[in-house]
Amino acid sequence: MIPHIEGRKILGTLWDSSIFPNRAPEGHVLLRSMVGGAKSPELAMLKDNTLINTVFDELRHIISLKTDPEVARIYRWEKAIPQYVIGHGEKLRFIDEKLKSHPDLYLTGNAYRGIGMNDCIENSYKIADKILNSL
Ligand SMILES: Cc1cc2nc3c(=O)[nH]c(=O)nc-3n(C[C@H](O)[C@H](O)[C@H](O)COP(=O)(O)OP(=O)(O)OC[C@H]3O[C@@H](n4cnc5c(N)ncnc54)[C@H](O)[C@@H]3O)c2cc1C
């Protein structure tokens, strides 16, 4: 993850082939770089070639990447990650209060209590338990 203060055009890069099995053939690496975000959404809308070149220029500097990619794919997710702005906790308390009058309505997902997969899964289990206990 790259702090905004670094002034880079990518938000960060994940080594997907190190995180998950079977993501890249032997001798290859699959990198997933994020571009855009709340502070520079326009970067995610660059033309395909410009976007790919931008990402690889950054990686060449940051991790001394020496080769060109064999495969590059772009997935664009507009408004993909919710922003927890100041007052988010207050909003959650308000929603929880309103939910008390709708006992069969359950809300979860990345807009509430954690954006990453771990939090989303953990919160899903909690909701599933609540539903089971209410039956
Ligand atoms: C580009 C990107 C990269 C990310 N990388 C990482 C990462 O490396 N590690 C990490 O921990 N997190 C990562 N995240 C964050 C994490 O993946 C998401 O926050 C999380 O997957 C969101 O889970 P969710 O269940 O809230 O929403 P989603 O995964 O979006 O699930 C919502 C589901 O609801 C369905 N749906 C929508 N509307 C309806 C409807 N009306 N009726 C029925 N179904 C509907 C959708 O089809 C979808 O299947 C990333 C997010 C993005 C956008």
mmCIF file of C-alpha atoms and ligand atoms in Angstrom:
data_model
loop_
_atom_site.group_PDB
_atom_site.id
_atom_site.type_symbol
_atom_site.label_atom_id
_atom_site.label_comp_id
_atom_site.label_asym_id
_atom_site.label_seq_id
_atom_site.Cartn_x
_atom_site.Cartn_y
_atom_site.Cartn_z
ATOM 1 C CA MET A 1 0.000 0.000 0.000
ATOM 2 C CA ILE A 2 1.389 3.404 -0.939
ATOM 3 C CA PRO A 3 0.611 6.416 1.265
ATOM 4 C CA HIS A 4 -0.903 9.364 -0.670
ATOM 5 C CA ILE A 5 1.998 11.569 0.432
ATOM 6 C CA GLU A 6 4.338 9.547 -1.838
ATOM 7 C CA GLY A 7 2.591 11.094 -4.854
ATOM 8 C CA ARG A 8 2.455 7.810 -6.774
ATOM 9 C CA LYS A 9 -0.152 6.979 -9.408
ATOM 10 C CA ILE A 10 -0.934 3.567 -8.000
ATOM 11 C CA LEU A 11 -2.563 2.933 -4.638
ATOM 12 C CA GLY A 12 -0.717 -0.300 -4.036
ATOM 13 C CA THR A 13 0.010 -3.713 -5.487
ATOM 14 C CA LEU A 14 -0.843 -7.211 -4.328
ATOM 15 C CA TRP A 15 1.194 -10.297 -5.225
ATOM 16 C CA ASP A 16 -1.891 -12.352 -6.007
ATOM 17 C CA SER A 17 0.145 -15.395 -7.014
ATOM 18 C CA SER A 18 1.745 -15.413 -3.543
ATOM 19 C CA ILE A 19 -1.595 -15.035 -1.767
ATOM 20 C CA PHE A 20 -3.627 -17.627 -3.688
ATOM 21 C CA PRO A 21 -2.580 -20.897 -5.351
ATOM 22 C CA ASN A 22 -2.856 -21.390 -9.121
ATOM 23 C CA ARG A 23 -2.989 -17.719 -10.024
ATOM 24 C CA ALA A 24 0.062 -17.809 -12.299
ATOM 25 C CA PRO A 25 1.939 -20.545 -14.184
ATOM 26 C CA GLU A 26 5.278 -21.779 -12.854
ATOM 27 C CA GLY A 27 7.972 -19.111 -13.210
ATOM 28 C CA HIS A 28 5.437 -16.277 -13.504
ATOM 29 C CA VAL A 29 4.002 -13.783 -11.053
ATOM 30 C CA LEU A 30 0.551 -12.218 -11.008
ATOM 31 C CA LEU A 31 0.483 -8.674 -9.647
ATOM 32 C CA ARG A 32 -2.721 -6.737 -8.993
ATOM 33 C CA SER A 33 -2.291 -2.973 -8.813
ATOM 34 C CA MET A 34 -5.011 -0.577 -7.695
ATOM 35 C CA VAL A 35 -5.399 2.810 -9.344
ATOM 36 C CA GLY A 36 -7.767 5.685 -8.680
ATOM 37 C CA GLY A 37 -9.517 5.637 -5.334
ATOM 38 C CA ALA A 38 -11.395 8.487 -3.693
ATOM 39 C CA LYS A 39 -8.554 10.973 -4.135
ATOM 40 C CA SER A 40 -7.706 10.351 -7.810
ATOM 41 C CA PRO A 41 -10.742 8.664 -9.410
ATOM 42 C CA GLU A 42 -9.836 10.089 -12.831
ATOM 43 C CA LEU A 43 -6.703 7.918 -13.004
ATOM 44 C CA ALA A 44 -8.849 4.782 -13.068
ATOM 45 C CA MET A 45 -10.589 6.122 -16.167
ATOM 46 C CA LEU A 46 -7.450 6.553 -18.296
ATOM 47 C CA LYS A 47 -7.430 4.788 -21.652
ATOM 48 C CA ASP A 48 -6.433 1.119 -21.416
ATOM 49 C CA ASN A 49 -2.916 1.514 -22.823
ATOM 50 C CA THR A 50 -2.181 4.642 -20.825
ATOM 51 C CA LEU A 51 -3.370 2.933 -17.669
ATOM 52 C CA ILE A 52 -1.225 -0.148 -18.226
ATOM 53 C CA ASN A 53 1.833 1.977 -19.040
ATOM 54 C CA THR A 54 1.221 4.138 -15.965
ATOM 55 C CA VAL A 55 1.083 1.103 -13.698
ATOM 56 C CA PHE A 56 4.213 -0.477 -15.168
ATOM 57 C CA ASP A 57 6.156 2.796 -15.081
ATOM 58 C CA GLU A 58 5.393 3.011 -11.370
ATOM 59 C CA LEU A 59 6.318 -0.628 -10.741
ATOM 60 C CA ARG A 60 9.578 -0.202 -12.654
ATOM 61 C CA HIS A 61 10.557 2.551 -10.203
ATOM 62 C CA ILE A 62 9.198 0.990 -7.042
ATOM 63 C CA ILE A 63 10.148 -2.687 -7.385
ATOM 64 C CA SER A 64 12.710 -2.398 -10.182
ATOM 65 C CA LEU A 65 10.529 -4.416 -12.532
ATOM 66 C CA LYS A 66 12.591 -5.167 -15.606
ATOM 67 C CA THR A 67 10.290 -6.968 -18.020
ATOM 68 C CA ASP A 68 7.058 -6.063 -19.743
ATOM 69 C CA PRO A 69 3.908 -7.922 -18.752
ATOM 70 C CA GLU A 70 2.990 -11.048 -20.687
ATOM 71 C CA VAL A 71 -0.670 -10.474 -19.886
ATOM 72 C CA ALA A 72 -2.419 -7.383 -18.554
ATOM 73 C CA ARG A 73 -6.109 -7.042 -17.710
ATOM 74 C CA ILE A 74 -8.043 -4.043 -16.495
ATOM 75 C CA TYR A 75 -11.121 -4.278 -14.288
ATOM 76 C CA ARG A 76 -12.841 -0.981 -13.569
ATOM 77 C CA TRP A 77 -14.950 -0.711 -10.428
ATOM 78 C CA GLU A 78 -16.578 2.690 -10.064
ATOM 79 C CA LYS A 79 -17.420 3.672 -6.478
ATOM 80 C CA ALA A 80 -16.089 0.278 -5.464
ATOM 81 C CA ILE A 81 -14.905 0.885 -1.928
ATOM 82 C CA PRO A 82 -17.051 2.839 0.528
ATOM 83 C CA GLN A 83 -15.364 5.738 2.276
ATOM 84 C CA TYR A 84 -15.761 5.863 6.043
ATOM 85 C CA VAL A 85 -15.880 9.624 6.484
ATOM 86 C CA ILE A 86 -15.993 11.363 9.852
ATOM 87 C CA GLY A 87 -19.353 10.630 11.446
ATOM 88 C CA HIS A 88 -19.472 7.028 10.196
ATOM 89 C CA GLY A 89 -19.826 5.677 13.740
ATOM 90 C CA GLU A 90 -22.727 8.045 14.330
ATOM 91 C CA LYS A 91 -24.397 6.831 11.113
ATOM 92 C CA LEU A 92 -24.019 3.205 12.240
ATOM 93 C CA ARG A 93 -25.599 3.991 15.607
ATOM 94 C CA PHE A 94 -28.505 5.726 13.801
ATOM 95 C CA ILE A 95 -29.013 2.735 11.479
ATOM 96 C CA ASP A 96 -28.841 0.275 14.396
ATOM 97 C CA GLU A 97 -31.461 2.310 16.258
ATOM 98 C CA LYS A 98 -33.788 2.298 13.215
ATOM 99 C CA LEU A 99 -33.277 -1.445 12.718
ATOM 100 C CA LYS A 100 -34.776 -2.109 16.151
ATOM 101 C CA SER A 101 -38.222 -1.454 14.670
ATOM 102 C CA HIS A 102 -37.514 -3.917 11.804
ATOM 103 C CA PRO A 103 -36.450 -7.082 13.643
ATOM 104 C CA ASP A 104 -36.381 -9.235 10.504
ATOM 105 C CA LEU A 105 -34.153 -6.905 8.524
ATOM 106 C CA TYR A 106 -30.372 -7.529 8.662
ATOM 107 C CA LEU A 107 -27.697 -5.402 7.054
ATOM 108 C CA THR A 108 -24.085 -6.284 6.398
ATOM 109 C CA GLY A 109 -21.414 -5.711 3.774
ATOM 110 C CA ASN A 110 -18.435 -3.453 3.269
ATOM 111 C CA ALA A 111 -20.383 -0.232 3.846
ATOM 112 C CA TYR A 112 -20.762 -0.863 7.574
ATOM 113 C CA ARG A 113 -18.055 -2.350 9.786
ATOM 114 C CA GLY A 114 -14.965 -3.092 7.741
ATOM 115 C CA ILE A 115 -14.117 -3.108 4.069
ATOM 116 C CA GLY A 116 -11.612 -5.967 3.697
ATOM 117 C CA MET A 117 -12.660 -9.542 2.999
ATOM 118 C CA ASN A 118 -11.756 -10.620 6.558
ATOM 119 C CA ASP A 119 -14.098 -8.091 8.128
ATOM 120 C CA CYS A 120 -16.866 -8.806 5.596
ATOM 121 C CA ILE A 121 -16.667 -12.545 6.333
ATOM 122 C CA GLU A 122 -16.483 -12.062 10.103
ATOM 123 C CA ASN A 123 -19.502 -9.734 10.042
ATOM 124 C CA SER A 124 -21.428 -12.167 7.827
ATOM 125 C CA TYR A 125 -20.917 -14.908 10.423
ATOM 126 C CA LYS A 126 -22.169 -12.585 13.147
ATOM 127 C CA ILE A 127 -25.290 -11.747 11.127
ATOM 128 C CA ALA A 128 -25.870 -15.432 10.329
ATOM 129 C CA ASP A 129 -25.698 -16.225 14.081
ATOM 130 C CA LYS A 130 -28.148 -13.423 14.840
ATOM 131 C CA ILE A 131 -30.574 -14.770 12.256
ATOM 132 C CA LEU A 132 -30.240 -18.323 13.593
ATOM 133 C CA ASN A 133 -30.821 -17.153 17.161
ATOM 134 C CA SER A 134 -33.928 -15.262 16.108
ATOM 135 C CA LEU A 135 -35.575 -18.347 14.589
HETATM 136 C C1 LIG B 1 -10.908 -3.508 -6.770
HETATM 137 C C2 LIG B 1 -11.026 -4.032 -5.362
HETATM 138 C C3 LIG B 1 -10.009 -4.760 -4.812
HETATM 139 C C4 LIG B 1 -10.099 -5.243 -3.516
HETATM 140 N N1 LIG B 1 -9.067 -5.961 -3.004
HETATM 141 C C5 LIG B 1 -9.171 -6.464 -1.767
HETATM 142 C C6 LIG B 1 -8.141 -7.286 -1.219
HETATM 143 O O1 LIG B 1 -7.131 -7.562 -1.873
HETATM 144 N N2 LIG B 1 -8.281 -7.756 0.044
HETATM 145 C C7 LIG B 1 -9.391 -7.491 0.794
HETATM 146 O O2 LIG B 1 -9.473 -7.938 1.942
HETATM 147 N N3 LIG B 1 -10.382 -6.735 0.302
HETATM 148 C C8 LIG B 1 -10.299 -6.219 -0.951
HETATM 149 N N4 LIG B 1 -11.307 -5.464 -1.447
HETATM 150 C C9 LIG B 1 -12.453 -5.169 -0.605
HETATM 151 C C10 LIG B 1 -13.437 -6.332 -0.527
HETATM 152 O O3 LIG B 1 -13.228 -7.212 -1.603
HETATM 153 C C11 LIG B 1 -14.851 -5.819 -0.623
HETATM 154 O O4 LIG B 1 -15.040 -4.760 0.306
HETATM 155 C C12 LIG B 1 -15.812 -6.955 -0.268
HETATM 156 O O5 LIG B 1 -15.706 -7.996 -1.225
HETATM 157 C C13 LIG B 1 -17.214 -6.438 -0.281
HETATM 158 O O6 LIG B 1 -18.064 -7.492 0.109
HETATM 159 P P1 LIG B 1 -19.595 -7.255 0.123
HETATM 160 O O7 LIG B 1 -20.213 -8.562 0.497
HETATM 161 O O8 LIG B 1 -19.936 -6.058 0.959
HETATM 162 O O9 LIG B 1 -19.969 -6.813 -1.341
HETATM 163 P P2 LIG B 1 -19.810 -7.634 -2.707
HETATM 164 O O10 LIG B 1 -18.656 -8.582 -2.653
HETATM 165 O O11 LIG B 1 -19.874 -6.586 -3.758
HETATM 166 O O12 LIG B 1 -21.121 -8.527 -2.719
HETATM 167 C C14 LIG B 1 -22.383 -7.974 -2.943
HETATM 168 C C15 LIG B 1 -23.184 -9.015 -3.685
HETATM 169 O O13 LIG B 1 -24.540 -8.599 -3.762
HETATM 170 C C16 LIG B 1 -25.000 -8.825 -5.070
HETATM 171 N N5 LIG B 1 -26.101 -7.895 -5.301
HETATM 172 C C17 LIG B 1 -26.045 -6.564 -5.492
HETATM 173 N N6 LIG B 1 -27.275 -6.053 -5.643
HETATM 174 C C18 LIG B 1 -28.136 -7.092 -5.550
HETATM 175 C C19 LIG B 1 -29.543 -7.212 -5.619
HETATM 176 N N7 LIG B 1 -30.320 -6.155 -5.805
HETATM 177 N N8 LIG B 1 -30.084 -8.441 -5.477
HETATM 178 C C20 LIG B 1 -29.316 -9.524 -5.262
HETATM 179 N N9 LIG B 1 -27.975 -9.464 -5.180
HETATM 180 C C21 LIG B 1 -27.387 -8.269 -5.326
HETATM 181 C C22 LIG B 1 -23.814 -8.562 -5.954
HETATM 182 O O14 LIG B 1 -23.957 -9.197 -7.190
HETATM 183 C C23 LIG B 1 -22.685 -9.173 -5.122
HETATM 184 O O15 LIG B 1 -22.517 -10.549 -5.402
HETATM 185 C C24 LIG B 1 -11.248 -4.985 -2.763
HETATM 186 C C25 LIG B 1 -12.315 -4.269 -3.319
HETATM 187 C C26 LIG B 1 -12.191 -3.796 -4.615
HETATM 188 C C27 LIG B 1 -13.364 -3.058 -5.220
#
